[in-house]
Structures are given as structure tokens and as C-alpha cells.
PDB file of C-alpha atoms in Angstrom:
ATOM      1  CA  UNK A   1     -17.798  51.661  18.689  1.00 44.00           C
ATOM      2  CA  UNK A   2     -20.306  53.505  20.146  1.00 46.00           C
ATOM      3  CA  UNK A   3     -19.631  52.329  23.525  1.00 48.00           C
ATOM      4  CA  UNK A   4     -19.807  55.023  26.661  1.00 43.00           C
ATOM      5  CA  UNK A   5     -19.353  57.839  23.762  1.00 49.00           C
ATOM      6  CA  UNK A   6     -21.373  60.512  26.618  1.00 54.00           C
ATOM      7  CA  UNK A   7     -18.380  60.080  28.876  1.00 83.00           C
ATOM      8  CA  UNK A   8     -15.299  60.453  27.055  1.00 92.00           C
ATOM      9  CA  UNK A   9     -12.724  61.971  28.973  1.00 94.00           C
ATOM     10  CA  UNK A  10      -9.708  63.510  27.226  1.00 95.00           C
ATOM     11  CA  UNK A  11      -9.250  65.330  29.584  1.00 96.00           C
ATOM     12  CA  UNK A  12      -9.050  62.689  32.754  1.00 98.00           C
ATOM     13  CA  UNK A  13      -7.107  60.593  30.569  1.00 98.00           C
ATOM     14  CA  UNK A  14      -4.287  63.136  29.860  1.00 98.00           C
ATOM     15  CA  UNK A  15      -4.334  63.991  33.592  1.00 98.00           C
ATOM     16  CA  UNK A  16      -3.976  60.184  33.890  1.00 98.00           C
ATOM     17  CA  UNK A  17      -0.705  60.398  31.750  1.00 98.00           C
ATOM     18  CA  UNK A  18       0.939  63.168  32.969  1.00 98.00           C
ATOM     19  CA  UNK A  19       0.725  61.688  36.585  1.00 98.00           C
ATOM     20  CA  UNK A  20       1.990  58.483  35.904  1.00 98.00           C
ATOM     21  CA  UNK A  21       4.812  60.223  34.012  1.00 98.00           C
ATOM     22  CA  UNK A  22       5.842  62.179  37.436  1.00 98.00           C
ATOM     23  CA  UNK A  23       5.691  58.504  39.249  1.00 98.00           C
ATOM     24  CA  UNK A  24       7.709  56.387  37.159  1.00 98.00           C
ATOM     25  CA  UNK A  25      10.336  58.740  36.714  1.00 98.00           C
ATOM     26  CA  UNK A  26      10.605  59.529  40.802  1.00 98.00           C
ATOM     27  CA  UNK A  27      10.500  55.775  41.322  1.00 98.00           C
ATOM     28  CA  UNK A  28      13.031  55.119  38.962  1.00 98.00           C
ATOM     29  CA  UNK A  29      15.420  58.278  39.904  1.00 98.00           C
ATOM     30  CA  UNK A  30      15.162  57.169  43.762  1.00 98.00           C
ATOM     31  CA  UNK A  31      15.690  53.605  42.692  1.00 98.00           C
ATOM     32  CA  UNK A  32      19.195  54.865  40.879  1.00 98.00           C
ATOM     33  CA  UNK A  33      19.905  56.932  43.923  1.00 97.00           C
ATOM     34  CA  UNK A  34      22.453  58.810  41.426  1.00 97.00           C
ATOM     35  CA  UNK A  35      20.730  60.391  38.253  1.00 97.00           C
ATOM     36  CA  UNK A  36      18.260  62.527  37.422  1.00 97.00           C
ATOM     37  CA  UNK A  37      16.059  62.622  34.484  1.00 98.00           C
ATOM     38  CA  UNK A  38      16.356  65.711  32.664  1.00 97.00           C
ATOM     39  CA  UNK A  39      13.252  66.790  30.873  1.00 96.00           C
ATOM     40  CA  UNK A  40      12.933  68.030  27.369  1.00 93.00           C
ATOM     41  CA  UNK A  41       9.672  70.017  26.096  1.00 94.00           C
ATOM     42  CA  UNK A  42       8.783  69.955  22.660  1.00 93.00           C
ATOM     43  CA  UNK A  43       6.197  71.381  20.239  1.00 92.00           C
ATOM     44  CA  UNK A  44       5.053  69.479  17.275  1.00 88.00           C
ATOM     45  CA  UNK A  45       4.663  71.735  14.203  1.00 86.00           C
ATOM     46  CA  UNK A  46       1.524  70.170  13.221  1.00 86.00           C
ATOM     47  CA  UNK A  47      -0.097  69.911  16.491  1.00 91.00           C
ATOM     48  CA  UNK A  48       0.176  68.572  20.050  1.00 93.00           C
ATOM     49  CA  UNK A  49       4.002  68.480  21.574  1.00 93.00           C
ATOM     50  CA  UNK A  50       5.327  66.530  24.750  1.00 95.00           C
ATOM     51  CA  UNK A  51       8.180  65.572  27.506  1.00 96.00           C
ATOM     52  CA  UNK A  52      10.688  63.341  26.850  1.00 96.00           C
ATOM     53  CA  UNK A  53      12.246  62.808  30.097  1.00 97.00           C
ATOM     54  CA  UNK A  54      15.763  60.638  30.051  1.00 97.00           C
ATOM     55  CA  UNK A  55      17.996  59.411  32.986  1.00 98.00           C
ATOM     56  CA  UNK A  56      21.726  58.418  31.297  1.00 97.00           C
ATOM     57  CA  UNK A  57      24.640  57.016  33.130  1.00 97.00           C
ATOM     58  CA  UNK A  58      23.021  56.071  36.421  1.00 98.00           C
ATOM     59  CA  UNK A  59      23.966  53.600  39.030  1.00 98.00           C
ATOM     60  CA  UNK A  60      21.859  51.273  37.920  1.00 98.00           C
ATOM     61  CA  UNK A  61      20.374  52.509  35.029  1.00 98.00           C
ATOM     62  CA  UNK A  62      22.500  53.290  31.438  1.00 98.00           C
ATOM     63  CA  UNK A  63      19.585  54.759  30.056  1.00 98.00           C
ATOM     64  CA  UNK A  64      16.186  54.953  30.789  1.00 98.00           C
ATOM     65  CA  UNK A  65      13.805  57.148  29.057  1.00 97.00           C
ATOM     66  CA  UNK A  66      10.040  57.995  29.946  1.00 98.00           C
ATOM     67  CA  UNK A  67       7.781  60.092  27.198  1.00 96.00           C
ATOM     68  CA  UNK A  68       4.852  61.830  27.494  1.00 97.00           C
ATOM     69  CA  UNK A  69       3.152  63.287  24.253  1.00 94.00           C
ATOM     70  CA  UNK A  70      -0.108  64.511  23.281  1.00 95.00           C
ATOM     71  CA  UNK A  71      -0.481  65.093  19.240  1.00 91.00           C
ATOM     72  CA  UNK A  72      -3.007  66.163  17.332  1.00 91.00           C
ATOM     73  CA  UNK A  73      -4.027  67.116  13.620  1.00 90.00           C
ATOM     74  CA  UNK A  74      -6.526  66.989  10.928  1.00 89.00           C
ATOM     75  CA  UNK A  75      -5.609  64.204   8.763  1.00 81.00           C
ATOM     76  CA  UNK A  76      -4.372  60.738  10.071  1.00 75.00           C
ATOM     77  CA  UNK A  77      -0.888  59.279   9.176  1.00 70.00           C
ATOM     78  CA  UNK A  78      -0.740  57.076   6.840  1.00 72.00           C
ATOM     79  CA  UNK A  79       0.424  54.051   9.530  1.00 69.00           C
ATOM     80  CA  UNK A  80      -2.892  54.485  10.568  1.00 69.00           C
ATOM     81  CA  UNK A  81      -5.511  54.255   7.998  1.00 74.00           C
ATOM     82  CA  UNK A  82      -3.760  51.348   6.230  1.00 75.00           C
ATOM     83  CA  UNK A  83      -5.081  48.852   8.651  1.00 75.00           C
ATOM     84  CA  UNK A  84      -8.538  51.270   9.234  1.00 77.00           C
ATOM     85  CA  UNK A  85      -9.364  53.184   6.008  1.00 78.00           C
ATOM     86  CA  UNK A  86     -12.811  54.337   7.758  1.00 79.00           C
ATOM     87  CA  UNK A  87     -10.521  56.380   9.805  1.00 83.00           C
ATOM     88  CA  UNK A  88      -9.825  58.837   6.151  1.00 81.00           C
ATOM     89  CA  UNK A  89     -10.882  62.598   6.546  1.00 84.00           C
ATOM     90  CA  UNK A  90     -11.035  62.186  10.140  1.00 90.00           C
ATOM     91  CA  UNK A  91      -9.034  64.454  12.540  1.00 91.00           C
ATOM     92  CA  UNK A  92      -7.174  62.645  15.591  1.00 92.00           C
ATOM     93  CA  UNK A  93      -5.856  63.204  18.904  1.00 93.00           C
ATOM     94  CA  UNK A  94      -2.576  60.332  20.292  1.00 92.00           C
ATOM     95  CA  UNK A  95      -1.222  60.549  23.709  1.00 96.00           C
ATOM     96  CA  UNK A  96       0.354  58.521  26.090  1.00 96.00           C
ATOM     97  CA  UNK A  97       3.345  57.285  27.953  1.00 97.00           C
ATOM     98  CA  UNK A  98       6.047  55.113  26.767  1.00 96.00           C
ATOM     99  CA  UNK A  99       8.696  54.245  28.396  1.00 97.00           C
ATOM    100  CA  UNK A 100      12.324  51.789  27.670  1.00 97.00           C
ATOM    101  CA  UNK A 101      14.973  51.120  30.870  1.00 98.00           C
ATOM    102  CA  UNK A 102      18.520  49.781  29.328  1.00 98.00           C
ATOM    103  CA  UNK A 103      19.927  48.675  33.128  1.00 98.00           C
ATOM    104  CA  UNK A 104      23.549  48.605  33.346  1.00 98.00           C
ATOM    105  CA  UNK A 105      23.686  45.206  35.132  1.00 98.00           C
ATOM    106  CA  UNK A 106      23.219  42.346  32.305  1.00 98.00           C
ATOM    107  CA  UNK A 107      21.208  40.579  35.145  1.00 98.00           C
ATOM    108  CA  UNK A 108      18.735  42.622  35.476  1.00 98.00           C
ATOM    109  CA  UNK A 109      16.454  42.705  32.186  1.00 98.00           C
ATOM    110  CA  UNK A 110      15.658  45.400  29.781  1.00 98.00           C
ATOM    111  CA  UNK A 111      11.896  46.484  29.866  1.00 98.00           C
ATOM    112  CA  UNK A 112       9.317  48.575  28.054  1.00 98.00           C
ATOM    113  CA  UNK A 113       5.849  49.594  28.749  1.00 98.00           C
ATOM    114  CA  UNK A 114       3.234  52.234  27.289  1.00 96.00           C
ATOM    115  CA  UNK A 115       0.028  53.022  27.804  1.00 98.00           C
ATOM    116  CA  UNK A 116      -2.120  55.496  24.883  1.00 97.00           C
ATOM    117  CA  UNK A 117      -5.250  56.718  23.678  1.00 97.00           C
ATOM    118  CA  UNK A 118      -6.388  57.543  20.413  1.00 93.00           C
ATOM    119  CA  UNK A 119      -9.675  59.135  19.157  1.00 94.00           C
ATOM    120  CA  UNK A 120     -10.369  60.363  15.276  1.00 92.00           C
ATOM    121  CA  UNK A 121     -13.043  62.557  14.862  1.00 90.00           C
ATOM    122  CA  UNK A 122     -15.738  63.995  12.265  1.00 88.00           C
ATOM    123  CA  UNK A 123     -18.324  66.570  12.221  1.00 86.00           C
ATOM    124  CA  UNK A 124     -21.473  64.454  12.652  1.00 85.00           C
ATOM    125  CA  UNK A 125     -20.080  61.213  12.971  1.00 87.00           C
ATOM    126  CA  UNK A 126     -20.049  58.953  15.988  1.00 88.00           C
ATOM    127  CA  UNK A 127     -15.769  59.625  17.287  1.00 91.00           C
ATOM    128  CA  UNK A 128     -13.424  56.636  17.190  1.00 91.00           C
ATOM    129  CA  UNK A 129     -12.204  56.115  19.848  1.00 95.00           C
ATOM    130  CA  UNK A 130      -9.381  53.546  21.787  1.00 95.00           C
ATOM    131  CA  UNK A 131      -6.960  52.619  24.297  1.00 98.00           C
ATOM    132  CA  UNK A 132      -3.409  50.087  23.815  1.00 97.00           C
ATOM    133  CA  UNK A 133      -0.726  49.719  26.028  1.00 97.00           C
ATOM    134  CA  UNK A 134       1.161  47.050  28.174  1.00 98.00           C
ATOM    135  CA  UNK A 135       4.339  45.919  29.252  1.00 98.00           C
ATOM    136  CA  UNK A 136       7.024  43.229  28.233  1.00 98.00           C
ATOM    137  CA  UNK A 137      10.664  42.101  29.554  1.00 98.00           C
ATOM    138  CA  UNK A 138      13.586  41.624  28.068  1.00 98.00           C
ATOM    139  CA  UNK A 139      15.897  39.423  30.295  1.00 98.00           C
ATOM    140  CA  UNK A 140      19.638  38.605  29.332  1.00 98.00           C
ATOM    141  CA  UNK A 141      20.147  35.844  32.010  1.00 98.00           C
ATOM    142  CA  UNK A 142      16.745  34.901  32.918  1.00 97.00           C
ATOM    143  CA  UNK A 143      15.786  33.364  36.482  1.00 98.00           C
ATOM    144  CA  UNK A 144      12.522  31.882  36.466  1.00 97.00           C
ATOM    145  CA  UNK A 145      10.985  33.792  39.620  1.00 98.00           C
ATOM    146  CA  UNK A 146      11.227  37.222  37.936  1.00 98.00           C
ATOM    147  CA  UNK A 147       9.942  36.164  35.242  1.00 98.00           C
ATOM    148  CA  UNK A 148       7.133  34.178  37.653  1.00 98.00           C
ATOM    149  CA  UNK A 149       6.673  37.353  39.520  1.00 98.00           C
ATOM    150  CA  UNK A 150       6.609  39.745  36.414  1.00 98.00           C
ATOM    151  CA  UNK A 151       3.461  37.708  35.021  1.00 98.00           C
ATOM    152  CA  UNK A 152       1.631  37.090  38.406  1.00 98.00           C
ATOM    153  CA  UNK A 153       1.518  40.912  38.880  1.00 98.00           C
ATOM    154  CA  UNK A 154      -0.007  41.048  35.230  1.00 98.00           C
ATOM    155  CA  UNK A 155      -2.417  38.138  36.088  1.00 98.00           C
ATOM    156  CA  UNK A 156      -3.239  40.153  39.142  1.00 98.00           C
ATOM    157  CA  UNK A 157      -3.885  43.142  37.703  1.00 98.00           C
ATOM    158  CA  UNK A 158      -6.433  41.494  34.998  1.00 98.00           C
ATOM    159  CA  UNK A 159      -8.345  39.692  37.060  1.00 98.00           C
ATOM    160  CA  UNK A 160     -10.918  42.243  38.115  1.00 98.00           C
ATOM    161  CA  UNK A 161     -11.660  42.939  34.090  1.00 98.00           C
ATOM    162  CA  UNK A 162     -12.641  39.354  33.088  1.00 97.00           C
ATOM    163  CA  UNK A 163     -11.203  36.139  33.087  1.00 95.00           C
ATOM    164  CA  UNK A 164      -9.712  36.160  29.662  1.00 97.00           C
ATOM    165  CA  UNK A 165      -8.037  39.148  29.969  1.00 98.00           C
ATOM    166  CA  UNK A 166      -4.938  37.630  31.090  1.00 98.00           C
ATOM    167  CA  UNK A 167      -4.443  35.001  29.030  1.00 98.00           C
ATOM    168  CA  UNK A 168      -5.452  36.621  25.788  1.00 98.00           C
ATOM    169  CA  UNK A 169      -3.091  39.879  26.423  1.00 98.00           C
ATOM    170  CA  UNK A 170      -0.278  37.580  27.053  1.00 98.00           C
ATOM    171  CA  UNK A 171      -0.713  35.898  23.856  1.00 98.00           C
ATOM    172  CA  UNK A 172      -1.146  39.356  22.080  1.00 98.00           C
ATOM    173  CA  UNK A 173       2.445  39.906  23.550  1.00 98.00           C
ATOM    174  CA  UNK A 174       3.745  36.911  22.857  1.00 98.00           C
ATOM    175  CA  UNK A 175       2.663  37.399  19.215  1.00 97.00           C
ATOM    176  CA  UNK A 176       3.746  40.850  19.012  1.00 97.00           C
ATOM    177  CA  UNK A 177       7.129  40.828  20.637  1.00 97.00           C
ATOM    178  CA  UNK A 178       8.129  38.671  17.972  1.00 97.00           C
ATOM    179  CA  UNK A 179      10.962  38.322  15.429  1.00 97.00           C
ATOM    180  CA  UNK A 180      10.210  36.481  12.965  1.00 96.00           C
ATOM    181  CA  UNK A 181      13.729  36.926  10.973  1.00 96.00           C
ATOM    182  CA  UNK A 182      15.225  35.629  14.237  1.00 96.00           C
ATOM    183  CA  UNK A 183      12.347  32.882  14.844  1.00 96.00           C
ATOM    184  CA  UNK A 184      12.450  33.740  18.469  1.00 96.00           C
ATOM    185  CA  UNK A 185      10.544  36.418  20.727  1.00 97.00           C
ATOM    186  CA  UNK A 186      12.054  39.333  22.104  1.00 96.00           C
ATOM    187  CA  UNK A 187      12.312  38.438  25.856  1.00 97.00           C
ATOM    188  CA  UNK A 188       9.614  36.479  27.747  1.00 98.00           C
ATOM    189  CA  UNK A 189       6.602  38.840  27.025  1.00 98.00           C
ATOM    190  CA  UNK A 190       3.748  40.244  29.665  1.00 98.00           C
ATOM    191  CA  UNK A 191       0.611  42.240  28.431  1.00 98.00           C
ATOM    192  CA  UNK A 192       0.216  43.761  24.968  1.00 98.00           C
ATOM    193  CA  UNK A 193      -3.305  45.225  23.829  1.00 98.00           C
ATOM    194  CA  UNK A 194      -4.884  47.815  21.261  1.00 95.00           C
ATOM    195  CA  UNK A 195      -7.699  48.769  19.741  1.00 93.00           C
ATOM    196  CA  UNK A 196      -9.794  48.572  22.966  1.00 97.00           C
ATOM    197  CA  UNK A 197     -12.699  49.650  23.306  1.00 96.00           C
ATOM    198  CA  UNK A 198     -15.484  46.693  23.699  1.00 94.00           C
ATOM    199  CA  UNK A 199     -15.939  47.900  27.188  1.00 96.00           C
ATOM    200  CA  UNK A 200     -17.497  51.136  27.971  1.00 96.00           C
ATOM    201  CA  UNK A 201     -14.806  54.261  28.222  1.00 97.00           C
ATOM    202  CA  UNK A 202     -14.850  54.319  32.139  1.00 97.00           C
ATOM    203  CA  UNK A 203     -13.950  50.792  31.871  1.00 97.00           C
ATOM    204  CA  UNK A 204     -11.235  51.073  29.313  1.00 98.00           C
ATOM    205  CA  UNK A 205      -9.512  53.244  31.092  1.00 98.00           C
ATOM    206  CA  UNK A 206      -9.574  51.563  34.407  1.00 98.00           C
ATOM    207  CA  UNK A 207      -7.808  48.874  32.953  1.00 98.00           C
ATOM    208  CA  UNK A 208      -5.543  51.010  30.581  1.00 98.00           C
ATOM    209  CA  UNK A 209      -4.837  52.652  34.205  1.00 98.00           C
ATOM    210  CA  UNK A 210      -4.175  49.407  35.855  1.00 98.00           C
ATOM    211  CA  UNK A 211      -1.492  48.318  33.367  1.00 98.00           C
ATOM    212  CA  UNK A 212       0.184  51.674  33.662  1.00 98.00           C
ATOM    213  CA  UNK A 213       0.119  51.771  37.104  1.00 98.00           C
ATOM    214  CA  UNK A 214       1.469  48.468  37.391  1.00 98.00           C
ATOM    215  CA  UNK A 215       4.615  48.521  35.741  1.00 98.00           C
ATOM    216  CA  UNK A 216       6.440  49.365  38.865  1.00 98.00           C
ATOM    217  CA  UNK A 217       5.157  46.809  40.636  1.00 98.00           C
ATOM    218  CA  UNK A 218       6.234  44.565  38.153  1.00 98.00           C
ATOM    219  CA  UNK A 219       9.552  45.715  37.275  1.00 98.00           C
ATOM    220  CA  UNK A 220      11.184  47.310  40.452  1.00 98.00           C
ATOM    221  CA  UNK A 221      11.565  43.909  42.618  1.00 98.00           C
ATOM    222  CA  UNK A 222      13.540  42.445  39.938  1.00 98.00           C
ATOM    223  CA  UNK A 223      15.775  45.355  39.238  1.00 98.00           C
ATOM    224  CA  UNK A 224      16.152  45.251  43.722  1.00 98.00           C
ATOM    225  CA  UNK A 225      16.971  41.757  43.272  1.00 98.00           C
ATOM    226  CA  UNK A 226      19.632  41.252  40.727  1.00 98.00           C
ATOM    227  CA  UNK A 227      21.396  45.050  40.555  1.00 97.00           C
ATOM    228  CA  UNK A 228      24.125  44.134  42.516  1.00 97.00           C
ATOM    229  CA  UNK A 229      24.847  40.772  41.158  1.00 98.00           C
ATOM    230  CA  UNK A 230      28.655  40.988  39.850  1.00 98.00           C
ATOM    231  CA  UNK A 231      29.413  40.354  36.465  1.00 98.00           C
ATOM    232  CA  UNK A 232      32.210  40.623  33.863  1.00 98.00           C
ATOM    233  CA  UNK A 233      33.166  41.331  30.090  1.00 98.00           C
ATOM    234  CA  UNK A 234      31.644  38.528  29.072  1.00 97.00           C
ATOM    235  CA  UNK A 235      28.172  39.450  30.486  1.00 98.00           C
ATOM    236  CA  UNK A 236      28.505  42.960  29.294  1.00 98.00           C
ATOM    237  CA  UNK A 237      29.508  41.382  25.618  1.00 98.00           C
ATOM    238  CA  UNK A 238      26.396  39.198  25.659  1.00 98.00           C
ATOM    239  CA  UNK A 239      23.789  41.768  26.912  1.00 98.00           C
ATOM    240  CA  UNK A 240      25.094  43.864  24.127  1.00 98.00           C
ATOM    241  CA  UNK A 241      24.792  41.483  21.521  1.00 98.00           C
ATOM    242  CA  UNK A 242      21.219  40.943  23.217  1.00 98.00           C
ATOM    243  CA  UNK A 243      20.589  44.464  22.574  1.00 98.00           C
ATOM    244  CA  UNK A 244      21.077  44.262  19.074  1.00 97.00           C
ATOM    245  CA  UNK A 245      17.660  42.605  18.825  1.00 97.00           C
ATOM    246  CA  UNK A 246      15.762  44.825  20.664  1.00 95.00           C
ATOM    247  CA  UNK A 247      17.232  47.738  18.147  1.00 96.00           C
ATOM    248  CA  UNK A 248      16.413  44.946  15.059  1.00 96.00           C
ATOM    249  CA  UNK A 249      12.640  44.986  16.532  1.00 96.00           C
ATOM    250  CA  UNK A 250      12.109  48.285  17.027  1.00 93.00           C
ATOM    251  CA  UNK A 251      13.199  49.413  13.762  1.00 93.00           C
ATOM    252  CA  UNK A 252      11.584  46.762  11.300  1.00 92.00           C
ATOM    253  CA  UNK A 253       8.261  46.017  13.226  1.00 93.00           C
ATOM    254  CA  UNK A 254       7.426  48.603  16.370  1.00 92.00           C
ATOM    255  CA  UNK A 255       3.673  49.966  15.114  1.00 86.00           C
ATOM    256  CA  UNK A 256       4.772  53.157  17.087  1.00 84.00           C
ATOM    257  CA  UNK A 257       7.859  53.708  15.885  1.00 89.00           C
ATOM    258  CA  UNK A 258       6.546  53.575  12.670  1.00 85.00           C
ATOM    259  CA  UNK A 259       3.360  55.773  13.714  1.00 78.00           C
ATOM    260  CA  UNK A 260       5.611  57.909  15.129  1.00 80.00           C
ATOM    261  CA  UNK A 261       7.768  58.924  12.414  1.00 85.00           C
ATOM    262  CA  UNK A 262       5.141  59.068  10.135  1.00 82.00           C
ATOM    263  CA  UNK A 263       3.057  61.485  11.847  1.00 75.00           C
ATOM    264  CA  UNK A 264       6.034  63.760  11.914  1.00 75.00           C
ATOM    265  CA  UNK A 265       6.524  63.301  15.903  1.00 77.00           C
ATOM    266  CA  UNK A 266       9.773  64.021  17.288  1.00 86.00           C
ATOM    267  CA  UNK A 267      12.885  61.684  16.190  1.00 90.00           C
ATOM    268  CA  UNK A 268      14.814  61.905  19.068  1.00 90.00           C
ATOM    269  CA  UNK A 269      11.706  61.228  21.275  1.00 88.00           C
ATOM    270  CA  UNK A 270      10.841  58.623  18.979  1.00 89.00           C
ATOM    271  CA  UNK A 271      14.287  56.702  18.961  1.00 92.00           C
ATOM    272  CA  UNK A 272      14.818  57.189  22.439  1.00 90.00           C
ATOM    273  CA  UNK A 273      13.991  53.686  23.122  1.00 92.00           C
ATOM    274  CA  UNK A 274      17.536  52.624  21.745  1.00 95.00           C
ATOM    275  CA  UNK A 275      20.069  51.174  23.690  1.00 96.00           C
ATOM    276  CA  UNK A 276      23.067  53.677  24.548  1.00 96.00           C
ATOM    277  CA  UNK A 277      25.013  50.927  23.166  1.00 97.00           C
ATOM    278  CA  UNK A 278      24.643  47.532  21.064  1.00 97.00           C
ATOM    279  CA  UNK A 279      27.023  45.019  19.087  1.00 97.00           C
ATOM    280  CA  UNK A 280      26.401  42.886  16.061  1.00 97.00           C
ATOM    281  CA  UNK A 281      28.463  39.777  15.741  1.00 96.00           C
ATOM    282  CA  UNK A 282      28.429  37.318  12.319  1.00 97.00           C
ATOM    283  CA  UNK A 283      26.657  34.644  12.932  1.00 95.00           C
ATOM    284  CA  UNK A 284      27.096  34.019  16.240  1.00 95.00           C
ATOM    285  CA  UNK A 285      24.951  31.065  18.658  1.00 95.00           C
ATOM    286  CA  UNK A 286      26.371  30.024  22.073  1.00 96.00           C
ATOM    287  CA  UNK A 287      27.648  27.025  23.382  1.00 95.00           C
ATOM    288  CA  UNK A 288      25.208  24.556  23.842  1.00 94.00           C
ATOM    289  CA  UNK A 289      26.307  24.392  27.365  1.00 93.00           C
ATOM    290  CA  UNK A 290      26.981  28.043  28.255  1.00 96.00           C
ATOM    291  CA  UNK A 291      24.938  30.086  30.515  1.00 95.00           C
ATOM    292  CA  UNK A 292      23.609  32.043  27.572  1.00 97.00           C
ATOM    293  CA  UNK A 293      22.381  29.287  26.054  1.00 97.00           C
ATOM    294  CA  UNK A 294      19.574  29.042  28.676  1.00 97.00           C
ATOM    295  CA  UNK A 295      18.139  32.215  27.165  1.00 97.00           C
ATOM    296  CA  UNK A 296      17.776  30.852  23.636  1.00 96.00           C
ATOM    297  CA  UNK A 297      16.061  26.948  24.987  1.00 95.00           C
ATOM    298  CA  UNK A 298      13.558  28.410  27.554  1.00 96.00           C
ATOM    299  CA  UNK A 299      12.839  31.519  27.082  1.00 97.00           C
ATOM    300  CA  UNK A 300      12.621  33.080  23.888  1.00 96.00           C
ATOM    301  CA  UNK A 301       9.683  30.888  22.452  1.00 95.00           C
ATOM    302  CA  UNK A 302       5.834  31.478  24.238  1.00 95.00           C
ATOM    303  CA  UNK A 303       5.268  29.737  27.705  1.00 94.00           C
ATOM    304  CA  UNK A 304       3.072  29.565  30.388  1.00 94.00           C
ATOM    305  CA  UNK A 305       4.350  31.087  33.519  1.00 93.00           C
TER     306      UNK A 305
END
């Protein structure tokens, strides 16, 4: 734990945040070419506040939503110090970016990505400190070069910080983006870490850094690629259906959801991450020969890219 402890920078790191805030959202509002995001400050009673920033009926985008917050407090939720009760009596500062694009197109894929730091404190103790993050996607009709090129531009951006990085932040992903009610994942995963902070602080947030930074570069070719292809009802009816999962994961097993709520952070910031719109349907598997059914045999179960 004690790792780099001289050169914590909360400071750097919230910089960090804000900044890649301002980019994603001007990347994705120029990518729309028709929304804006419109920004909402908030203060959290307890301590700390943030931006939610949302873009809603787009051109390309039905809702995307980009958050900033930074909260802070002297006792840790209790989310927290179930899994790390050495973390009790401690005071803690959260922040980071998180961020969920619902594309209107059922061709182009949902996505998600965050990046955060977190660092509990006490009075003559060595602080806690770490970083999580990453980024997955959630295709509806999956071609097999986005999903290529979303996981070489994770590869890529690993590389420089070991040579396990990769492979064992995919599996994280893979294991974490996971419904187990459903027995299937929740789209074809890409990076997922937390708790890190093996490396020294400068190096943690290189890479936290790296991951943030490369979202775009991951996501914004496919969106180019596939926003214009045509579709109909039927696409619309399955990508909603589709959707109904990603609601299923994010309320029974998102960690931040849960830390979220817990720590009394804002519910509408929190839930933001929702599809504008979803559908349920009884029981329901396609065809064995339909195009949807190409989602269910190759991609919703761990594989190498």
C-alpha cells in the first residue's frame, strides 16, 4: 500500500478528470453534429458535488451521458468496507468520470467507460489509496472488426505497462460484465480494473490516464462506421429488448451503482446510465437462424479477439 505515498496527487488527478470530461463530451457533441450536452451542477450534502453532463435526442446519439464527481466525507459507505473492513473510521475522497452512450442506430453498440480514484484516510496512518476504471461494449448486431478494433486499441494501450496487463484486464471484464441469471456476458467486454495500486502513484495514473484517454479511440470508428446503416422495427425491437439487460446489470450487480446510492450521491446522476427506453418480453430466444441469433452463439460468452 505504501507505494509512491510522497507523490500523491489529488490534485493532478482531478485536473485529469475534469479535462477528459470537456473532451469526451466535445468529441461526442461534434460527432452528433445536432445536440448539445447540457450540464447539471450539483452539491452533495455530505461532501464533494459534481457535473452530470447529458446529450438526449441526437442524431446519432438517444442518450449519452458523461459524469464528473468528486465526493468526500468522514465515514465510508457501507458498499465499501464490506469487502475492506480496515477501511472503518477512515475518511475518503471518490472521483472520477463515468460515462454510458445509448446510440440510436441498433448497429452501432452501446458502451460504457469510467475511470476513478479513491483514497481513505487517518490521522497517523499510512492513506489508502487506488485507481479502477475501463471500458466495455455492448453490441446488438456485432461485426467482428469492431469488436477486433475495440480490443486492439485496449491491447495497445496496455502494452507499455507490462505484458499481462492486457490479458488479465480483459478477463477482469469478462468476469465482471457478467450475468449470471442470464448465463451470458453483457456485450463482448474490453478492460475492467480496481483496486490498483501495485505500481507506484505516477504509474497508476499513467495507465488510469491511458484507459480514459482511450475510449475515443476505441469507440468513435465504430460509431463512424455503422451510424448510417438503415434499419427497421425489427432492429429497434431487438436493441430494446437488448437494453433490458444492460438495465438488469446495472441494477442487481454495478459496484458503483450500488456505491453510489449508498454514499448518498446523486440519483439522477447515478441512474443516468439507463437507457431512455427498454422492453421486456416473456421468455423470449431468437430463431436459431435469425440475425440476432449471432449475438447469443459468438458473442456473449468470453473470447479471444
Amino acid at each position: 500500500m505504501a507505494h509512491g505515498q510522497s507523490t500523491i496527487d489529488k490534485q493532478a488527478v482531478k485536473a485529469f478528470f475534469l479535462q477528459l470530461q470537456d473532451d469526451i463530451c466535445q468529441q461526442l457533441a461534434q460527432e452528433d453534429g445536432q445536440a448539445h450536452f447540457i450540464e447539471d451542477a450539483w452539491e452533495r450534502e455530505k461532501g464533494g458535488g459534481g457535473r452530470s453532463r447529458v446529450l438526449r435526442q441526437g442524431h446519432v446519439f438517444e442518450q449519452a451521458g458523461v459524469n464528473f464527481s468528486h465526493v468526500f466525507g468522514d465515514q465510508m459507505p457501507a458498499s465499501a468496507t464490506a469487502h475492506r473492513p480496515e477501511l472503518a473510521g477512515r475518511c475518503f475522497e471518490a472521483m472520477g468520470v463515468s460515462l454510458v452512450i445509448h446510440p440510436h442506430n441498433p448497429y452501432v453498440p452501446t458502451s460504457h467507460a469510467n475511470v476513478r480514484f479513491f483514497i481513505a484516510e487517518k490521522e497517523g496512518a499510512d492513506p489508502v489509496w487506488w485507481f479502477g476504471g475501463g471500458f466495455d461494449l455492448t453490441p446488438f448486431y456485432p461485426f467482428e472488426e469492431d469488436c477486433q478494433h475495440w480490443h486492439e486499441t485496449a491491447k495497445a494501450l496496455c502494452a507499455p505497462f507490462g505484458d499481462s496487463v492486457y490479458a488479465d484486464h480483459k478477463a477482469w471484464c469478462d468476469r465482471y460484465f457478467y450475468l449470471p441469471h442470464r448465463d451470458e456476458t453483457r456485450g463482448v467486454g474490453g478492460l475492467f480494473f480496481d483496486d490498483l495500486n501495485q505500481w507506484p502513484f505516477e504509474q497508476c495514473f499513467a495507465y488510469t490516464q491511458a484507459v480514459g484517454k482511450g475510449f475515443i479511440d476505441a469507440y468513435l470508428p465504430i460509431v463512424q462506421r455503422r451510424k448510417a446503416t438503415p434499419y427497421g422495427e425489427r432492429e429497434r425491437d431487438f436493441q430494446l429488448y437488448r437494453r433490458g439487460r444492460y438495465v438488469e446489470f446495472n441494477l442487481v450487480y454495478d459496484r458503483g451503482t450500488l456505491f453510489g446510492l449508498q454514499s448518498g450521491g446523486r440519483t439522477e446522476s447515478i441512474l443516468m446510465s439507463m437507457p431512455p427506453m427498454a422492453r421486456w418480453e416473456y421468455n423470449w430466444s431468437p430463431d436459431e437462424d435469425a440475425p440476432e441469433a449471432r449475438l447469443y452463439r459468438d458473442y456473449l460468452k468470453p473470447r479471444e479477439w
